[in-house]
GROMACS .gro file of C-alpha atoms in nm:
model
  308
    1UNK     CA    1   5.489  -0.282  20.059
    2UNK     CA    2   5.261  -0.247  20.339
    3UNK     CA    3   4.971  -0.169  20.096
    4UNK     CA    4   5.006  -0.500  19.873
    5UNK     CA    5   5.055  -0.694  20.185
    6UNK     CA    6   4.702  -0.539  20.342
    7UNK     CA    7   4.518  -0.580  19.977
    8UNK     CA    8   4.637  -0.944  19.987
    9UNK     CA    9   4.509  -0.987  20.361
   10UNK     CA   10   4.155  -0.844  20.220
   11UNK     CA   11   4.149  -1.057  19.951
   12UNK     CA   12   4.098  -1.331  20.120
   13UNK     CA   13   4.253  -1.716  20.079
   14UNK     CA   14   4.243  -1.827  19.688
   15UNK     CA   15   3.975  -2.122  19.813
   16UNK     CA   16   3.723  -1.813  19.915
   17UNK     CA   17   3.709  -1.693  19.592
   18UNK     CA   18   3.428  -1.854  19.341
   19UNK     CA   19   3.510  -1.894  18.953
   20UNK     CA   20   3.226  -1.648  18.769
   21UNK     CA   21   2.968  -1.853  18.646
   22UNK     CA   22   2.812  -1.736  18.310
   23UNK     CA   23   2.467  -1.654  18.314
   24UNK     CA   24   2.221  -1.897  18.199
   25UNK     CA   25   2.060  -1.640  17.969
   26UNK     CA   26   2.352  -1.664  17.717
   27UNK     CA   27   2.345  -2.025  17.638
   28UNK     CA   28   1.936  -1.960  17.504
   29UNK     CA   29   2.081  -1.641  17.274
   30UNK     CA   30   2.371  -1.872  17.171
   31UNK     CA   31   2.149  -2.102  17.061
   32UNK     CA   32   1.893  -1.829  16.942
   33UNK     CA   33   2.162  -1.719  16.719
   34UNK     CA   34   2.214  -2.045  16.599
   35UNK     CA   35   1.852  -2.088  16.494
   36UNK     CA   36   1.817  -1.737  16.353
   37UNK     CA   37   2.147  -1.803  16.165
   38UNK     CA   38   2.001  -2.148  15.997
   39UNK     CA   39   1.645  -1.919  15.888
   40UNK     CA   40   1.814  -1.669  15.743
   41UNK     CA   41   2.039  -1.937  15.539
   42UNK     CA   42   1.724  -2.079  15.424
   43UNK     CA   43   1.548  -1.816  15.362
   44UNK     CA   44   1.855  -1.720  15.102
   45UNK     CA   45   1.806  -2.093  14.960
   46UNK     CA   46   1.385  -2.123  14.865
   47UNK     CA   47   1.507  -2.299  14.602
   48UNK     CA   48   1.665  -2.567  14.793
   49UNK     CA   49   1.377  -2.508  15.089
   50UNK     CA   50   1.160  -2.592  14.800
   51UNK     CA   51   1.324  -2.882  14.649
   52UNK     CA   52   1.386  -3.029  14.952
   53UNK     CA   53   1.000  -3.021  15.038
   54UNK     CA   54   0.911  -3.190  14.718
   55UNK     CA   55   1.188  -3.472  14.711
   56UNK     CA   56   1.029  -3.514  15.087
   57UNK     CA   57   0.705  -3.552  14.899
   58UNK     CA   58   0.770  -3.765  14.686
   59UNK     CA   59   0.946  -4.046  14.872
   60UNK     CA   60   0.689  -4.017  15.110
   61UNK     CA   61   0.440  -4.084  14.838
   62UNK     CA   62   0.649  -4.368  14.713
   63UNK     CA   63   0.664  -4.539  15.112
   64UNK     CA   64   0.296  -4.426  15.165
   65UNK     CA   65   0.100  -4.385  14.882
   66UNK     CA   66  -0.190  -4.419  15.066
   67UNK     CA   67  -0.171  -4.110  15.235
   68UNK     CA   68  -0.187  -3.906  14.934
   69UNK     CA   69  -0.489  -4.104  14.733
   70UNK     CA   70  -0.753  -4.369  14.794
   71UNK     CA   71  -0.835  -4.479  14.487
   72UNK     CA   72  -0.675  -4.775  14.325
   73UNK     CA   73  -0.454  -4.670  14.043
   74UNK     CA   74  -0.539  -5.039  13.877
   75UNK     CA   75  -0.898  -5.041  13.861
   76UNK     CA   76  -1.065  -4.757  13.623
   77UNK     CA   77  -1.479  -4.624  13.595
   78UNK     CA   78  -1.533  -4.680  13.215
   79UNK     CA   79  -1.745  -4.405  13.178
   80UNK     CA   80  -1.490  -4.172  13.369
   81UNK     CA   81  -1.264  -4.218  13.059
   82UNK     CA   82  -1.077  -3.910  12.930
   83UNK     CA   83  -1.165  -3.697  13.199
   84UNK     CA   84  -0.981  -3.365  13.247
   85UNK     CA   85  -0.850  -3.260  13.585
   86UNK     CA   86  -1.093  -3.173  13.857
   87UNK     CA   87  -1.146  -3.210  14.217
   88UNK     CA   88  -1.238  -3.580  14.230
   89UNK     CA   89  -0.970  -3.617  13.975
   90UNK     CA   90  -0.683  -3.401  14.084
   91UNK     CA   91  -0.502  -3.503  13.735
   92UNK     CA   92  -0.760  -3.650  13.504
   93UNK     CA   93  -0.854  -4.002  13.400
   94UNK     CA   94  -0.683  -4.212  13.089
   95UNK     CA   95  -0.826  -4.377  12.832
   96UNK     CA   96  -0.929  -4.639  13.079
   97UNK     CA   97  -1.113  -4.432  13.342
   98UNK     CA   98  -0.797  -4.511  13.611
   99UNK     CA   99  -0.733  -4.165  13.857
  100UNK     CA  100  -0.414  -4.059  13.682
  101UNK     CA  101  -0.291  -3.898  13.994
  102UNK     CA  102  -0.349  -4.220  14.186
  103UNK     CA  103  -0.161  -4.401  13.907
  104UNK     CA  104   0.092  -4.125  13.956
  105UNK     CA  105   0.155  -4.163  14.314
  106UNK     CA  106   0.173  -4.506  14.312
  107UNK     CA  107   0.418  -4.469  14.028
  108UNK     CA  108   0.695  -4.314  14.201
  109UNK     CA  109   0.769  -4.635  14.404
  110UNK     CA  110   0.846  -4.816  14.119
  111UNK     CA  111   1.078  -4.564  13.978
  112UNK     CA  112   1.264  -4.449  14.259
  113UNK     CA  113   1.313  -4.802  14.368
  114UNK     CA  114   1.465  -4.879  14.000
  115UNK     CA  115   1.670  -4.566  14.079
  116UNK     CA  116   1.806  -4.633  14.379
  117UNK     CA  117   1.883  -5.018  14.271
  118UNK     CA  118   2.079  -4.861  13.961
  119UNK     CA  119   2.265  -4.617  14.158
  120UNK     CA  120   2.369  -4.862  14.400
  121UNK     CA  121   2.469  -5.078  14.119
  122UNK     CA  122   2.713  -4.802  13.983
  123UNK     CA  123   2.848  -4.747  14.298
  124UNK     CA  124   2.934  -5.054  14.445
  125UNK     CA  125   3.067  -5.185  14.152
  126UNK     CA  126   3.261  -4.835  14.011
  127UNK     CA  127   3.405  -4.781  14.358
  128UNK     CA  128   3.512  -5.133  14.380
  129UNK     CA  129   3.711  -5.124  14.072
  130UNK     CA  130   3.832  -4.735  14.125
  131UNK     CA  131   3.961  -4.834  14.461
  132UNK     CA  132   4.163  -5.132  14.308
  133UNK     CA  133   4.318  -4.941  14.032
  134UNK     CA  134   4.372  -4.706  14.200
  135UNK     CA  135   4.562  -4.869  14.515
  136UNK     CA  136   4.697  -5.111  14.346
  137UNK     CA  137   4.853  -4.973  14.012
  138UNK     CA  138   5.073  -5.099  13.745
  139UNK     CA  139   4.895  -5.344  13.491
  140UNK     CA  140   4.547  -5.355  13.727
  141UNK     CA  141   4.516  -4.993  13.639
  142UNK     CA  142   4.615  -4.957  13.286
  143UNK     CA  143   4.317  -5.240  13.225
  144UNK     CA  144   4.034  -5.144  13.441
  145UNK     CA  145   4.070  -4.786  13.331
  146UNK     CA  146   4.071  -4.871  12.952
  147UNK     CA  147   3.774  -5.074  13.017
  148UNK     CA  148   3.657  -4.731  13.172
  149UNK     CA  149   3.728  -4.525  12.894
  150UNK     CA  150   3.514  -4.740  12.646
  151UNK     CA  151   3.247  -4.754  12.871
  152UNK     CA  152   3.272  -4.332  12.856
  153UNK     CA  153   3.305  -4.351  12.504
  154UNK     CA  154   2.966  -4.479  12.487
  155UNK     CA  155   2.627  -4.273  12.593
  156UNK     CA  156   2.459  -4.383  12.882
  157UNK     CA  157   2.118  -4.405  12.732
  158UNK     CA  158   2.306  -4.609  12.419
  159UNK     CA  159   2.464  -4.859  12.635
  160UNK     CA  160   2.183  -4.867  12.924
  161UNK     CA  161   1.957  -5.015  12.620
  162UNK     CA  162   2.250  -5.269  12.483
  163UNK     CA  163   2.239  -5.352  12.800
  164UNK     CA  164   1.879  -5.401  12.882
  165UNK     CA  165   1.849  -5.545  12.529
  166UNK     CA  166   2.048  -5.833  12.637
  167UNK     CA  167   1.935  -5.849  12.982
  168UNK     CA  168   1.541  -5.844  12.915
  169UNK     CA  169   1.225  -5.625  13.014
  170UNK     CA  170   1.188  -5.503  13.321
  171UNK     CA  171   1.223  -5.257  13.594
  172UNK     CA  172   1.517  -5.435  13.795
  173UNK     CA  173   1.685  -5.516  13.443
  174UNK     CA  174   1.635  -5.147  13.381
  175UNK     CA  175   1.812  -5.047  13.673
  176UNK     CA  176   2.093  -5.275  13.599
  177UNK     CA  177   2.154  -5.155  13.292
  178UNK     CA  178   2.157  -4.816  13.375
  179UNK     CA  179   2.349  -4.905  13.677
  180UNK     CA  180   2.624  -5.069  13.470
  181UNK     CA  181   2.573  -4.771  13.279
  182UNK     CA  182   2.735  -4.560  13.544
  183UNK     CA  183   2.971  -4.739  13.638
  184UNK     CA  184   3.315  -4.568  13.458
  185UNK     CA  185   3.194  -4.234  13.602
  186UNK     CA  186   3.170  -4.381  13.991
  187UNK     CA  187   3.528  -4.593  13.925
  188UNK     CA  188   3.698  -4.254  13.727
  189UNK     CA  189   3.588  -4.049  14.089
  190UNK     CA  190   3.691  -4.355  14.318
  191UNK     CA  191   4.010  -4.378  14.163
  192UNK     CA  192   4.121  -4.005  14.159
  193UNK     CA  193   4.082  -4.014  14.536
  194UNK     CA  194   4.271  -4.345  14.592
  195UNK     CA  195   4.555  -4.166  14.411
  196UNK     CA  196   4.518  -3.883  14.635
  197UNK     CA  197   4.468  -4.068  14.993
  198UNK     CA  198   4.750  -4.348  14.912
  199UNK     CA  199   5.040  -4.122  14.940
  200UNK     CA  200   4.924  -3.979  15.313
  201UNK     CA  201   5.134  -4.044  15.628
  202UNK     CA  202   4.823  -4.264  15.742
  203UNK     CA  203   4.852  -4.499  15.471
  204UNK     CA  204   5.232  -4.544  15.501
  205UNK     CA  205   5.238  -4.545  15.850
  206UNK     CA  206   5.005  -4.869  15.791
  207UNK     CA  207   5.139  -5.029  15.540
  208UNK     CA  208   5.517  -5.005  15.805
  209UNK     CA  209   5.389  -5.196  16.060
  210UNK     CA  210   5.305  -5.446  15.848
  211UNK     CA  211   4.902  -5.401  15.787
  212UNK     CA  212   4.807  -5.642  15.473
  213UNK     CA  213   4.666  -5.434  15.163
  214UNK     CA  214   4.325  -5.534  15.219
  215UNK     CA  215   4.323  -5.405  15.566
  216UNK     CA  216   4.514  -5.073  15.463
  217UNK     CA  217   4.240  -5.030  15.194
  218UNK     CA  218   3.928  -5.121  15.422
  219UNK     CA  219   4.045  -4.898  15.694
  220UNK     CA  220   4.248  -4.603  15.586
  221UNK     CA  221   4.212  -4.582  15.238
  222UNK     CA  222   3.825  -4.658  15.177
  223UNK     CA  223   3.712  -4.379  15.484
  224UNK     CA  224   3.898  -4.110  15.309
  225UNK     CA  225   3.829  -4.159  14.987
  226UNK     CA  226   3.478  -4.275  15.012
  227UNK     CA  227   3.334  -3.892  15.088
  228UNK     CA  228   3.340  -3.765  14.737
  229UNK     CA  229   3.169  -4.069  14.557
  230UNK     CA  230   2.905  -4.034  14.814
  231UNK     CA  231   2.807  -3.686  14.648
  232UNK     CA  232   2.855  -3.791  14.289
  233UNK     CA  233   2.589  -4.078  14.372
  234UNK     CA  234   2.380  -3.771  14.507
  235UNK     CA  235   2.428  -3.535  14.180
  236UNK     CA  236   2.412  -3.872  13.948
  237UNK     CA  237   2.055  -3.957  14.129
  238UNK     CA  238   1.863  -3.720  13.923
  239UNK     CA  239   2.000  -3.791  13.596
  240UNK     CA  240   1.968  -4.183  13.680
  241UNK     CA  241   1.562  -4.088  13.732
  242UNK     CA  242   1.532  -3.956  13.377
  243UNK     CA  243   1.751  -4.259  13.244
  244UNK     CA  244   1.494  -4.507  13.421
  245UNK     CA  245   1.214  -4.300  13.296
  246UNK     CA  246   1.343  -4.277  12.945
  247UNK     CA  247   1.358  -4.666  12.934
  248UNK     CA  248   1.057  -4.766  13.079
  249UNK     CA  249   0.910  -4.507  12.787
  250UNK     CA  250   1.059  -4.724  12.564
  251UNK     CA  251   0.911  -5.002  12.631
  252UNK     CA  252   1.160  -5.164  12.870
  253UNK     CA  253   1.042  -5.107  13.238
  254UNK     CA  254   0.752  -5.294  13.350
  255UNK     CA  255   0.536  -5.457  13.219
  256UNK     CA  256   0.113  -5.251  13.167
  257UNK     CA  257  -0.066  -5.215  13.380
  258UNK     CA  258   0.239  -5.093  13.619
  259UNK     CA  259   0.224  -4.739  13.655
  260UNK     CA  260   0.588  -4.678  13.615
  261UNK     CA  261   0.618  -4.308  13.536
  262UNK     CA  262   0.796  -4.319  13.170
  263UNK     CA  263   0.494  -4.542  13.100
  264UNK     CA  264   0.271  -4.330  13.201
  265UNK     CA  265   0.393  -4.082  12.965
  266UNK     CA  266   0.434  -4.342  12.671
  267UNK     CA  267   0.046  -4.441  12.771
  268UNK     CA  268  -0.065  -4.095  12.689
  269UNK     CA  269   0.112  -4.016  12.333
  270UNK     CA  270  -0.225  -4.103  12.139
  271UNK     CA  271  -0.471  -3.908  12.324
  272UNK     CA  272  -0.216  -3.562  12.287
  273UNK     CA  273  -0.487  -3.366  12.079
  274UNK     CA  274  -0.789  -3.475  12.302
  275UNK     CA  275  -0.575  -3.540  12.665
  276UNK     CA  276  -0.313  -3.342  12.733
  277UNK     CA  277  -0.268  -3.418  13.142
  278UNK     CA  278  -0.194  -3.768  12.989
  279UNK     CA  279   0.178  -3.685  12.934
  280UNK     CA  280   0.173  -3.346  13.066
  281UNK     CA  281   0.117  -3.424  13.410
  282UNK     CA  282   0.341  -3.703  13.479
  283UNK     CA  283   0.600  -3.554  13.258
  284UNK     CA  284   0.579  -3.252  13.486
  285UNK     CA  285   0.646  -3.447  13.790
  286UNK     CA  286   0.950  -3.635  13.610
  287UNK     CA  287   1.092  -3.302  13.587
  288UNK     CA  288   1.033  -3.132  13.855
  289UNK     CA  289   1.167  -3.460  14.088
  290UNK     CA  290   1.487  -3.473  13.888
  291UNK     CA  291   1.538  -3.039  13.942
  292UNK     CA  292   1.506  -3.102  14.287
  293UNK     CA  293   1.748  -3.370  14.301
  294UNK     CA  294   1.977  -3.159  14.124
  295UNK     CA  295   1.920  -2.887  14.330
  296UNK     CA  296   1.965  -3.044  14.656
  297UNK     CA  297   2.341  -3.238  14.510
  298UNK     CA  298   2.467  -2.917  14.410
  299UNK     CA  299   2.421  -2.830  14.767
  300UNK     CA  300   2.626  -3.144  14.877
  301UNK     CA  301   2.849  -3.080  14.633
  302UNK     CA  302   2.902  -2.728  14.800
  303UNK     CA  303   2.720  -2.490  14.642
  304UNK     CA  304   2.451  -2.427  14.905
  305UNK     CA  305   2.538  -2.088  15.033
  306UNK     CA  306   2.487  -1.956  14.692
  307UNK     CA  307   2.139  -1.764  14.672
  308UNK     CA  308   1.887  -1.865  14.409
   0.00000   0.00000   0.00000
């Protein structure tokens, strides 16, 4: 007894005694770690290091064309005509003497804009009607999602040029037919996660205390459900970019001299024997923007720890 009571007296009083304090040195390897962590998940990714460069690229080049080429993608040297790639023309000239690469840079604004406009289009209006069948049931859902299934039952390409066909030419009426398009797909997803948020304890809790639908939907249902439409409009992105593309090869998009990209391509199909970087070229960059947009949504979508 008399040994704890002198080992207390040593001790001290409890306010002598100082909490330990952690080093400072181990919050910088903490966050060392963390850094060294994130390389070493890239470096198992180059594929998605890689796509995610290019994508970068190319909206870049679609904001700030000017950054990539000075030359005016409008305006063509008559006796440049037909010339093959080089230095002072990174991908050729047309049949015109206009810098294809210029034309090409200054392309991608065009498209992506008509991309973006059609995927918003498909999922404002989709979600919109997947959230109300969904939520709201009965009769409301038996209709909208029959409309749904005969939009399915239709190809995209198919409908986008019904659509287009009666809207006119042009790049937004492009988009908006592609848009509407996509729109069964976006209200198919929407709806599946209505179904799955409205039973929660959230949602009841709510709709007890006497919340009106719209409210319930705007601020319990919507929030939760909204996540996985978000990454279908990322994995639909790159197939909406070929759709646009396809079109405006067609003959829909804009109107010459534009340089829409599927035009581009169109431009070149009579000069194949004697100009190949006339549909080569841009047809490369059509593809490898829309494998970069798929690569980067199946990341979203939760494949990026996956090596490739």
């Amino acid at each position: 007894m008399s040994e704890l009571l002198t080992s207390a007296t040593s001790a001290g009083p409890p306010s002598a005694q100082r909490p330990p304090v952690e080093p400072a040195p181990a919050v910088h390897e903490g966050t060392g770690r963390r850094v060294r962590r994130a390389a070493r998940s890239l470096a198992r990714s180059p594929g998605l290091v890689l796509s995610v460069l290019l994508l970068a690229v190319v909206l870049v080049s679609a904001v700030f064309p000017t950054l990539f080429t000075s030359q005016d993608p409008l305006s063509g040297v008559p006796r440049d005509r037909l010339r093959g790639p080089s230095a002072a023309h990174l991908f050729g000239t047309d049949q015109l003497g206009r810098d294809l690469f210029s034309r090409v840079v200054h392309g991608s604004a065009l498209s992506l804009q008509a991309t973006a406009l059609a995927v918003a289009v498909g999922l404002v209006v989709g979600s919109l009607l997947g959230l109300l069948a969904g939520y709201l049931g009965g009769r409301v859902d038996d209709v909208l999602m029959r409309l749904a299934d005969v939009l399915l039952a239709i190809p995209n390409l198919l409908l986008s040029l019904a659509v287009v066909t009666a809207l006119g030419f042009g790049t937004v009426k492009v988009a908006i037919a592609v848009g509407v398009a996509s729109v069964a797909s976006f209200a198919r997803v929407m709806r599946s996660e209505v179904l799955r948020v409205r039973g929660a304890v959230y949602v009841e809790a709510a709709r007890s205390s006497g919340s009106r639908w719209f409210s319930v939907l705007a601020r319990h249902v919507l929030p939760n459900a909204s996540g996985p439409v978000l990454v279908y409009a990322a994995v639909d992105f790159g197939a909406v970019v070929l759709q646009v593309s396809a079109l405006s090869f067609l003959g829909y998009g804009a109107v010459p001299p534009a340089p829409e990209w599927g035009a581009l391509v169109s431009g070149g199909r009579d000069y194949l024997a004697t100009a190949w970087w006339l549909t080569t070229l841009p047809g490369l960059t059509i593809a490898a923007t829309v494998l970069a947009t798929n690569r980067i949504s199946r990341a979203l979508d939760g494949e990026g720890g996956q090596t490739r």
